Amino acid sequence: MSKFEELHQEALAKIHEAQNSKDLNDLRVYYLGKKGPVQSLMKNMKDLPKEEKPLFGKKVNELKQKLSVLIDEKREELAEQEMQAKIESEKIDITLPGRSCKTGNLHPLTLVNQELEDLFIGLGYQVIEGPDITDDEYCFERANIPKDHPARAMQDSLYIDENRLLRTHTTAIQMDVLEKSAPNLPIKVVCPGKVYRRDDDDATHSHQFMQMEGLVVGQNVTLSDLKGTLEFLAKKMFGQSRQIRFRPSYFPFTEPSVEVDVSCHICDGKGCPTCKGTGWIEILGAGEVHPNVLKMAGYDPDTCSGFAFGVGIERIAMLKYGIDDIRHFYTNDQRFSWTFKRFE
Ligand code: DAH
C-alpha cells in the first residue's frame, strides 16, 4: 500500500511542477499509459492472496482516477497561464499616438491645372496636349508672327537647331489643333503644357512654366462669348463675387486682342498690395482669332470666327494660394508641397 502512496506523491509533485502542456502531456502518457508505473502495479496483483485482489484493483483504479483528475485540473491551470502569457506578449497600447505615415500629395500646379481642365470639360471642351518641341512654323509663322516681325523679340526662345525649338507658348498647340481640325467646326479645346523661354529666373520669372491655351472656333463666336467664358473662369477660380474687365492689347495671333483683369480677391477690389492698389489683377491674354491664323490653317475667316486665350498656370496658382515666389514651384521643398495637401 505504501507503494501506492509513494507513486501518488511522486506523480503529484511532478504534475504540480509541470511547466507547460507538453510536459503535462508527457506525464499523462507516463502515469496513465499502459507501460507506466501505475499499470505495472497491476502485475503485482497475481502474487496477492485472493481476498486482497479486489481491494488492490480498486486502489489502482482510484489512483488512476485521482491522477487523471489532477492532470485535468493542471491542464486547465496551464491553459489559463498560457493564454495570459499570450495576451501579455501581444498587448497593444491603444493609447499610444500612431506613427504618422507620410503620403504624397498633388503639386499645386497640378491642382490648378486639374481645376481648370475640369472647369472647361464641364463647358464641353476637349483637353488636347502637344509636343514640347515644336518648330518655327507652329510656334511663330502660323501664329501670324513672321520672321522679321518685331513680336518675335517679345519672347526669347530656346532653339534646338535652326528650325526646332522648345515651345515658347501653348499657342503652338493651338495652331496644330486648328490645322488638324480644318475644315471641321466647331472647335472647343483647352491645351495645357509646359513652355520654355530664355529668361533669367527670379521671383516672377522662370525659364520654364505652364500655360493653358483655350480655343473656340465656330460660327459667330464673338468677344462677348469670350467674356462670358472668362468671367466663369474667374468666378470658379477666385470666388463668385469676382468680376472681370477687358483692356485693349496686342497679340499678333488675335484681333482685337485684350488683356484680362480680375477684381482683386484679396481686397474685393478696394485696393491692396496684391493688386498694387488698383483693385484689379491681370490674369491672362486673349482675343478674337486673327483672320490670318484661320486662313493659314485652312478656314475661311468670312464664314467662321473664334476666340483664344492663354493663361499662366503659375500666375493663377500664385494668386489663388498667395505664393510670392515662382521658384517655390520648382525647388521641391516638401515644406512647401505639403501645404497643398488640404486642397486635394
Ligand atoms: N501666347 C501668349 C503668351 O504666351 C498668351 C496668349 C495671349 C495666348 C492671347 C492666346 C491669346 O491664345 O489669344 O504670352
Short mmCIF file of C-alpha atoms and ligand atoms in Angstrom, two decimals:
data_model
loop_
_atom_site.label_atom_id
_atom_site.label_comp_id
_atom_site.label_asym_id
_atom_site.label_seq_id
_atom_site.Cartn_x
_atom_site.Cartn_y
_atom_site.Cartn_z
CA MET A 1 0.00 0.00 0.00
CA SER A 2 2.88 2.33 0.72
CA LYS A 3 3.87 1.87 -2.92
CA PHE A 4 0.57 3.47 -3.89
CA GLU A 5 1.17 6.41 -1.66
CA GLU A 6 4.74 6.78 -2.90
CA LEU A 7 3.60 6.76 -6.51
CA HIS A 8 0.77 9.16 -5.70
CA GLN A 9 3.11 11.65 -4.02
CA GLU A 10 5.67 11.39 -6.79
CA ALA A 11 3.09 11.98 -9.53
CA LEU A 12 1.51 14.76 -7.51
CA ALA A 13 4.86 16.58 -7.24
CA LYS A 14 5.67 16.13 -10.91
CA ILE A 15 2.25 17.26 -12.10
CA HIS A 16 2.49 20.21 -9.80
CA GLU A 17 5.85 21.16 -11.29
CA ALA A 18 4.81 20.75 -14.94
CA GLN A 19 5.66 23.98 -16.71
CA ASN A 20 3.62 23.62 -19.84
CA SER A 21 1.03 21.48 -21.56
CA LYS A 22 3.67 19.42 -23.33
CA ASP A 23 5.35 18.41 -20.03
CA LEU A 24 1.92 17.64 -18.64
CA ASN A 25 1.01 15.52 -21.58
CA ASP A 26 4.24 13.54 -21.21
CA LEU A 27 3.32 12.95 -17.55
CA ARG A 28 -0.16 11.80 -18.52
CA VAL A 29 1.24 9.31 -21.01
CA TYR A 30 3.75 8.09 -18.47
CA TYR A 31 1.47 7.67 -15.43
CA LEU A 32 -1.74 6.59 -17.09
CA GLY A 33 -0.33 4.76 -20.09
CA LYS A 34 0.00 1.03 -20.50
CA LYS A 35 3.73 0.97 -19.82
CA GLY A 36 3.63 3.31 -16.87
CA PRO A 37 4.26 2.65 -13.17
CA VAL A 38 0.57 2.50 -12.23
CA GLN A 39 -0.17 -0.14 -14.78
CA SER A 40 2.88 -2.10 -13.71
CA LEU A 41 1.45 -2.24 -10.15
CA MET A 42 -1.27 -4.42 -11.61
CA LYS A 43 1.35 -7.00 -12.40
CA ASN A 44 1.87 -7.47 -8.66
CA MET A 45 -1.77 -8.41 -8.27
CA LYS A 46 -1.26 -12.02 -9.26
CA ASP A 47 1.07 -12.58 -6.25
CA LEU A 48 -1.52 -11.36 -3.77
CA PRO A 49 -3.82 -13.55 -1.73
CA LYS A 50 -7.18 -13.86 -3.46
CA GLU A 51 -9.13 -11.83 -0.86
CA GLU A 52 -6.84 -8.83 -1.24
CA LYS A 53 -7.10 -8.69 -5.00
CA PRO A 54 -10.40 -6.74 -5.26
CA LEU A 55 -9.21 -4.09 -2.86
CA PHE A 56 -5.89 -3.84 -4.68
CA GLY A 57 -7.62 -3.46 -8.04
CA LYS A 58 -9.90 -0.83 -6.60
CA LYS A 59 -6.91 1.10 -5.24
CA VAL A 60 -5.16 1.05 -8.62
CA ASN A 61 -8.27 2.39 -10.29
CA GLU A 62 -8.71 5.03 -7.64
CA LEU A 63 -5.12 6.14 -8.09
CA LYS A 64 -5.61 6.34 -11.86
CA GLN A 65 -8.77 8.30 -11.31
CA LYS A 66 -7.09 10.73 -8.92
CA LEU A 67 -4.15 11.28 -11.24
CA SER A 68 -6.45 11.80 -14.16
CA VAL A 69 -8.41 14.47 -12.25
CA LEU A 70 -5.18 16.14 -11.15
CA ILE A 71 -3.86 16.24 -14.68
CA ASP A 72 -7.11 17.72 -15.97
CA GLU A 73 -7.03 20.41 -13.33
CA LYS A 74 -3.41 21.17 -14.04
CA ARG A 75 -4.16 21.27 -17.77
CA GLU A 76 -6.78 23.95 -17.22
CA GLU A 77 -4.43 25.89 -14.99
CA LEU A 78 -1.65 25.76 -17.62
CA ALA A 79 -4.02 26.67 -20.45
CA GLU A 80 -5.10 29.69 -18.48
CA GLN A 81 -1.48 30.65 -17.78
CA GLU A 82 -0.51 30.19 -21.40
CA MET A 83 -3.44 32.31 -22.54
CA GLN A 84 -2.47 35.06 -20.09
CA ALA A 85 1.14 34.97 -21.31
CA LYS A 86 -0.02 35.20 -24.93
CA ILE A 87 -2.31 38.12 -24.14
CA GLU A 88 0.55 39.78 -22.29
CA SER A 89 3.01 39.29 -25.14
CA GLU A 90 0.56 40.55 -27.76
CA LYS A 91 -0.59 43.51 -25.76
CA ILE A 92 -1.05 46.72 -27.76
CA ASP A 93 -1.15 50.07 -26.08
CA ILE A 94 -4.01 51.67 -27.94
CA THR A 95 -3.40 54.95 -26.12
CA LEU A 96 -0.01 55.41 -27.84
CA PRO A 97 -0.06 58.03 -30.57
CA GLY A 98 0.03 56.42 -34.03
CA ARG A 99 3.11 56.55 -36.20
CA SER A 100 2.47 59.11 -38.87
CA CYS A 101 2.78 57.79 -42.38
CA LYS A 102 3.74 60.48 -44.84
CA THR A 103 1.93 60.24 -48.12
CA GLY A 104 2.48 62.46 -51.11
CA ASN A 105 0.05 64.98 -52.47
CA LEU A 106 -0.61 66.72 -55.71
CA HIS A 107 1.64 69.59 -56.71
CA PRO A 108 -0.12 72.98 -56.64
CA LEU A 109 0.42 73.37 -60.39
CA THR A 110 -1.25 70.01 -60.95
CA LEU A 111 -4.09 71.10 -58.68
CA VAL A 112 -4.69 74.33 -60.61
CA ASN A 113 -4.28 72.61 -63.96
CA GLN A 114 -6.80 69.93 -62.98
CA GLU A 115 -9.22 72.52 -61.67
CA LEU A 116 -9.04 74.42 -64.95
CA GLU A 117 -9.36 71.26 -67.02
CA ASP A 118 -12.43 70.17 -65.00
CA LEU A 119 -14.00 73.57 -65.44
CA PHE A 120 -13.57 73.51 -69.22
CA ILE A 121 -14.54 69.86 -69.59
CA GLY A 122 -17.74 70.90 -67.79
CA LEU A 123 -18.27 73.50 -70.52
CA GLY A 124 -17.87 70.87 -73.24
CA TYR A 125 -14.23 71.47 -74.13
CA GLN A 126 -11.73 68.79 -75.11
CA VAL A 127 -8.31 68.69 -73.48
CA ILE A 128 -5.54 68.38 -76.07
CA GLU A 129 -1.82 68.21 -75.50
CA GLY A 130 1.04 68.71 -77.92
CA PRO A 131 4.80 68.16 -78.13
CA ASP A 132 7.17 70.33 -76.05
CA ILE A 133 9.50 70.53 -79.04
CA THR A 134 7.85 72.29 -81.92
CA ASP A 135 9.13 74.16 -84.90
CA ASP A 136 9.29 77.70 -86.05
CA GLU A 137 6.24 77.28 -88.22
CA TYR A 138 3.78 76.32 -85.48
CA CYS A 139 5.29 78.49 -82.78
CA PHE A 140 5.52 81.65 -84.88
CA GLU A 141 4.63 81.55 -88.59
CA ARG A 142 1.14 80.14 -88.21
CA ALA A 143 0.56 82.36 -85.21
CA ASN A 144 0.94 85.28 -87.59
CA ILE A 145 4.39 86.12 -86.28
CA PRO A 146 6.58 86.23 -89.43
CA LYS A 147 10.38 86.02 -89.20
CA ASP A 148 11.01 89.73 -89.34
CA HIS A 149 8.08 90.60 -87.12
CA PRO A 150 9.04 92.60 -84.05
CA ALA A 151 6.79 90.34 -81.97
CA ARG A 152 9.49 87.69 -82.14
CA ALA A 153 11.54 89.87 -79.88
CA MET A 154 8.82 89.56 -77.27
CA GLN A 155 9.94 86.08 -76.40
CA ASP A 156 13.48 84.90 -76.31
CA SER A 157 13.38 81.31 -77.41
CA LEU A 158 15.38 78.15 -76.74
CA TYR A 159 16.24 76.76 -80.17
CA ILE A 160 17.47 73.19 -80.62
CA ASP A 161 18.60 73.74 -84.18
CA GLU A 162 17.82 76.30 -86.83
CA ASN A 163 14.24 75.24 -87.10
CA ARG A 164 13.26 73.41 -83.95
CA LEU A 165 12.71 74.95 -80.55
CA LEU A 166 11.12 74.36 -77.16
CA ARG A 167 7.68 75.91 -77.50
CA THR A 168 7.57 79.40 -76.02
CA HIS A 169 3.79 79.36 -75.64
CA THR A 170 0.93 76.87 -75.84
CA THR A 171 -0.31 78.90 -78.80
CA ALA A 172 1.85 76.44 -80.78
CA ILE A 173 -0.62 73.67 -79.83
CA GLN A 174 -3.49 75.93 -80.85
CA MET A 175 -2.01 76.22 -84.36
CA ASP A 176 -1.59 72.46 -84.59
CA VAL A 177 -5.19 71.84 -83.45
CA LEU A 178 -6.51 74.36 -85.97
CA GLU A 179 -4.66 72.76 -88.84
CA LYS A 180 -5.64 69.21 -87.88
CA SER A 181 -9.32 70.15 -87.37
CA ALA A 182 -9.79 72.08 -90.64
CA PRO A 183 -12.30 72.26 -92.22
CA ASN A 184 -14.42 70.87 -89.37
CA LEU A 185 -16.27 73.06 -86.92
CA PRO A 186 -16.82 73.79 -84.14
CA ILE A 187 -13.55 73.55 -82.23
CA LYS A 188 -13.61 73.81 -78.45
CA VAL A 189 -10.33 72.88 -76.82
CA VAL A 190 -8.01 73.71 -73.97
CA CYS A 191 -4.33 72.83 -74.35
CA PRO A 192 -2.25 72.71 -71.17
CA GLY A 193 1.50 72.29 -71.16
CA LYS A 194 4.96 73.43 -70.21
CA VAL A 195 6.52 76.32 -72.09
CA TYR A 196 10.12 77.48 -72.20
CA ARG A 197 11.83 80.84 -72.56
CA ARG A 198 15.35 82.11 -72.37
CA ASP A 199 14.75 84.05 -69.19
CA ASP A 200 16.71 84.66 -66.01
CA ASP A 201 14.85 83.17 -63.08
CA ASP A 202 13.66 85.49 -60.33
CA ALA A 203 10.61 85.77 -58.09
CA THR A 204 8.26 86.31 -61.02
CA HIS A 205 10.12 84.80 -64.00
CA SER A 206 11.05 81.26 -64.81
CA HIS A 207 12.72 79.80 -67.89
CA GLN A 208 10.08 77.08 -67.75
CA PHE A 209 6.46 77.44 -66.68
CA MET A 210 2.98 76.21 -67.55
CA GLN A 211 0.25 77.66 -69.69
CA MET A 212 -3.18 76.65 -70.79
CA GLU A 213 -4.39 77.72 -74.18
CA GLY A 214 -8.08 77.99 -74.93
CA LEU A 215 -9.55 77.95 -78.42
CA VAL A 216 -13.12 78.09 -79.66
CA VAL A 217 -13.94 78.38 -83.36
CA GLY A 218 -17.38 78.22 -84.90
CA GLN A 219 -19.99 80.45 -86.45
CA ASN A 220 -20.39 83.86 -84.83
CA VAL A 221 -18.06 83.24 -81.93
CA THR A 222 -17.69 86.74 -80.54
CA LEU A 223 -15.79 88.71 -77.95
CA SER A 224 -18.83 88.55 -75.68
CA ASP A 225 -18.63 84.73 -75.76
CA LEU A 226 -15.03 85.09 -74.65
CA LYS A 227 -16.05 87.46 -71.90
CA GLY A 228 -18.74 85.12 -70.57
CA THR A 229 -16.31 82.21 -70.61
CA LEU A 230 -13.55 84.09 -68.81
CA GLU A 231 -15.95 85.51 -66.25
CA PHE A 232 -17.00 81.94 -65.49
CA LEU A 233 -13.32 81.00 -65.12
CA ALA A 234 -12.60 83.95 -62.81
CA LYS A 235 -15.56 83.17 -60.55
CA LYS A 236 -14.69 79.46 -60.35
CA MET A 237 -11.04 80.11 -59.54
CA PHE A 238 -11.30 83.18 -57.31
CA GLY A 239 -14.87 83.26 -55.94
CA GLN A 240 -18.37 84.01 -57.10
CA SER A 241 -18.20 87.76 -56.43
CA ARG A 242 -15.30 88.27 -58.90
CA GLN A 243 -15.72 90.47 -61.93
CA ILE A 244 -13.53 90.80 -64.99
CA ARG A 245 -12.61 93.61 -67.32
CA PHE A 246 -11.01 93.75 -70.76
CA ARG A 247 -8.19 96.12 -71.60
CA PRO A 248 -7.17 96.59 -75.26
CA SER A 249 -3.86 94.94 -76.01
CA TYR A 250 -1.86 93.47 -78.83
CA PHE A 251 -1.03 89.90 -79.81
CA PRO A 252 -0.17 89.02 -83.41
CA PHE A 253 -2.47 85.99 -83.43
CA THR A 254 -5.61 87.78 -82.21
CA GLU A 255 -7.54 90.81 -83.43
CA PRO A 256 -8.83 92.51 -81.44
CA SER A 257 -6.60 91.48 -78.54
CA VAL A 258 -7.31 92.04 -74.87
CA GLU A 259 -5.65 91.71 -71.54
CA VAL A 260 -8.00 90.39 -68.91
CA ASP A 261 -8.09 91.59 -65.32
CA VAL A 262 -10.00 90.06 -62.44
CA SER A 263 -11.24 92.12 -59.49
CA CYS A 264 -8.87 91.53 -56.57
CA HIS A 265 -9.94 88.54 -54.47
CA ILE A 266 -7.87 89.72 -51.50
CA CYS A 267 -9.39 93.19 -51.00
CA ASP A 268 -12.55 92.67 -53.06
CA GLY A 269 -11.49 95.43 -55.43
CA LYS A 270 -10.81 98.09 -52.80
CA GLY A 271 -7.06 98.20 -53.37
CA CYS A 272 -4.31 96.32 -51.54
CA PRO A 273 -0.64 95.34 -52.04
CA THR A 274 -1.58 92.26 -54.10
CA CYS A 275 -3.43 94.36 -56.70
CA LYS A 276 -0.97 97.24 -56.21
CA GLY A 277 -3.79 99.43 -55.03
CA THR A 278 -5.75 99.20 -58.29
CA GLY A 279 -8.40 96.66 -57.25
CA TRP A 280 -7.63 94.66 -60.41
CA ILE A 281 -5.20 91.83 -61.19
CA GLU A 282 -4.12 90.87 -64.69
CA ILE A 283 -4.65 87.15 -65.26
CA LEU A 284 -4.37 86.40 -68.96
CA GLY A 285 -4.21 87.47 -72.58
CA ALA A 286 -6.95 86.75 -75.12
CA GLY A 287 -8.74 87.91 -78.22
CA GLU A 288 -10.57 87.02 -81.40
CA VAL A 289 -8.55 84.60 -83.53
CA HIS A 290 -6.78 86.66 -86.23
CA PRO A 291 -8.21 86.09 -89.75
CA ASN A 292 -4.69 85.29 -91.00
CA VAL A 293 -4.40 82.50 -88.46
CA LEU A 294 -7.70 81.00 -89.58
CA LYS A 295 -6.70 81.32 -93.22
CA MET A 296 -3.31 79.65 -92.74
CA ALA A 297 -5.00 76.69 -91.03
CA GLY A 298 -7.45 76.27 -93.91
CA TYR A 299 -10.53 78.09 -92.63
CA ASP A 300 -12.43 80.88 -94.31
CA PRO A 301 -12.49 83.86 -91.89
CA ASP A 302 -15.58 85.19 -93.65
CA THR A 303 -17.68 82.22 -92.59
CA CYS A 304 -16.27 81.44 -89.14
CA SER A 305 -14.69 83.15 -86.19
CA GLY A 306 -13.18 82.23 -82.90
CA PHE A 307 -11.66 83.33 -79.66
CA ALA A 308 -8.47 82.25 -77.95
CA PHE A 309 -6.83 82.84 -74.62
CA GLY A 310 -3.60 81.89 -72.91
CA VAL A 311 -3.39 81.66 -69.15
CA GLY A 312 -0.32 81.13 -66.99
CA ILE A 313 -0.87 78.29 -64.52
CA GLU A 314 1.80 79.55 -62.10
CA ARG A 315 0.24 83.00 -62.11
CA ILE A 316 -3.19 81.60 -61.21
CA ALA A 317 -1.66 79.34 -58.53
CA MET A 318 0.35 82.23 -57.04
CA LEU A 319 -2.71 84.45 -56.83
CA LYS A 320 -5.01 81.73 -55.57
CA TYR A 321 -2.69 80.42 -52.85
CA GLY A 322 -0.78 83.61 -52.05
CA ILE A 323 2.63 82.36 -53.24
CA ASP A 324 5.16 85.15 -53.54
CA ASP A 325 7.96 83.46 -55.49
CA ILE A 326 7.54 81.37 -58.66
CA ARG A 327 10.72 79.41 -57.81
CA HIS A 328 8.88 77.65 -54.97
CA PHE A 329 7.12 75.55 -57.59
CA TYR A 330 10.36 74.01 -58.81
CA THR A 331 12.68 73.72 -55.84
CA ASN A 332 10.93 70.62 -54.43
CA ASP A 333 10.93 71.77 -50.84
CA GLN A 334 8.47 69.43 -49.20
CA ARG A 335 7.55 72.01 -46.56
CA PHE A 336 6.08 73.94 -49.49
CA SER A 337 4.48 70.99 -51.29
CA TRP A 338 2.78 69.59 -48.17
CA THR A 339 0.96 72.86 -47.64
CA PHE A 340 -1.29 71.90 -50.54
CA LYS A 341 -2.46 68.59 -49.11
CA ARG A 342 -5.59 70.24 -47.74
CA PHE A 343 -6.65 71.47 -51.19
CA GLU A 344 -6.76 67.99 -52.72
N1 DAH B 1 0.74 83.24 -76.24
C1 DAH B 1 0.60 84.35 -75.31
C2 DAH B 1 1.81 84.36 -74.39
O1 DAH B 1 2.49 83.40 -74.30
C3 DAH B 1 -0.64 84.20 -74.50
C4 DAH B 1 -1.87 84.39 -75.31
C5 DAH B 1 -2.40 85.66 -75.47
C6 DAH B 1 -2.49 83.31 -75.90
C7 DAH B 1 -3.54 85.85 -76.19
C8 DAH B 1 -3.63 83.48 -76.67
C9 DAH B 1 -4.15 84.78 -76.81
O2 DAH B 1 -4.26 82.50 -77.27
O3 DAH B 1 -5.28 84.97 -77.54
O4 DAH B 1 2.03 85.35 -73.76
#
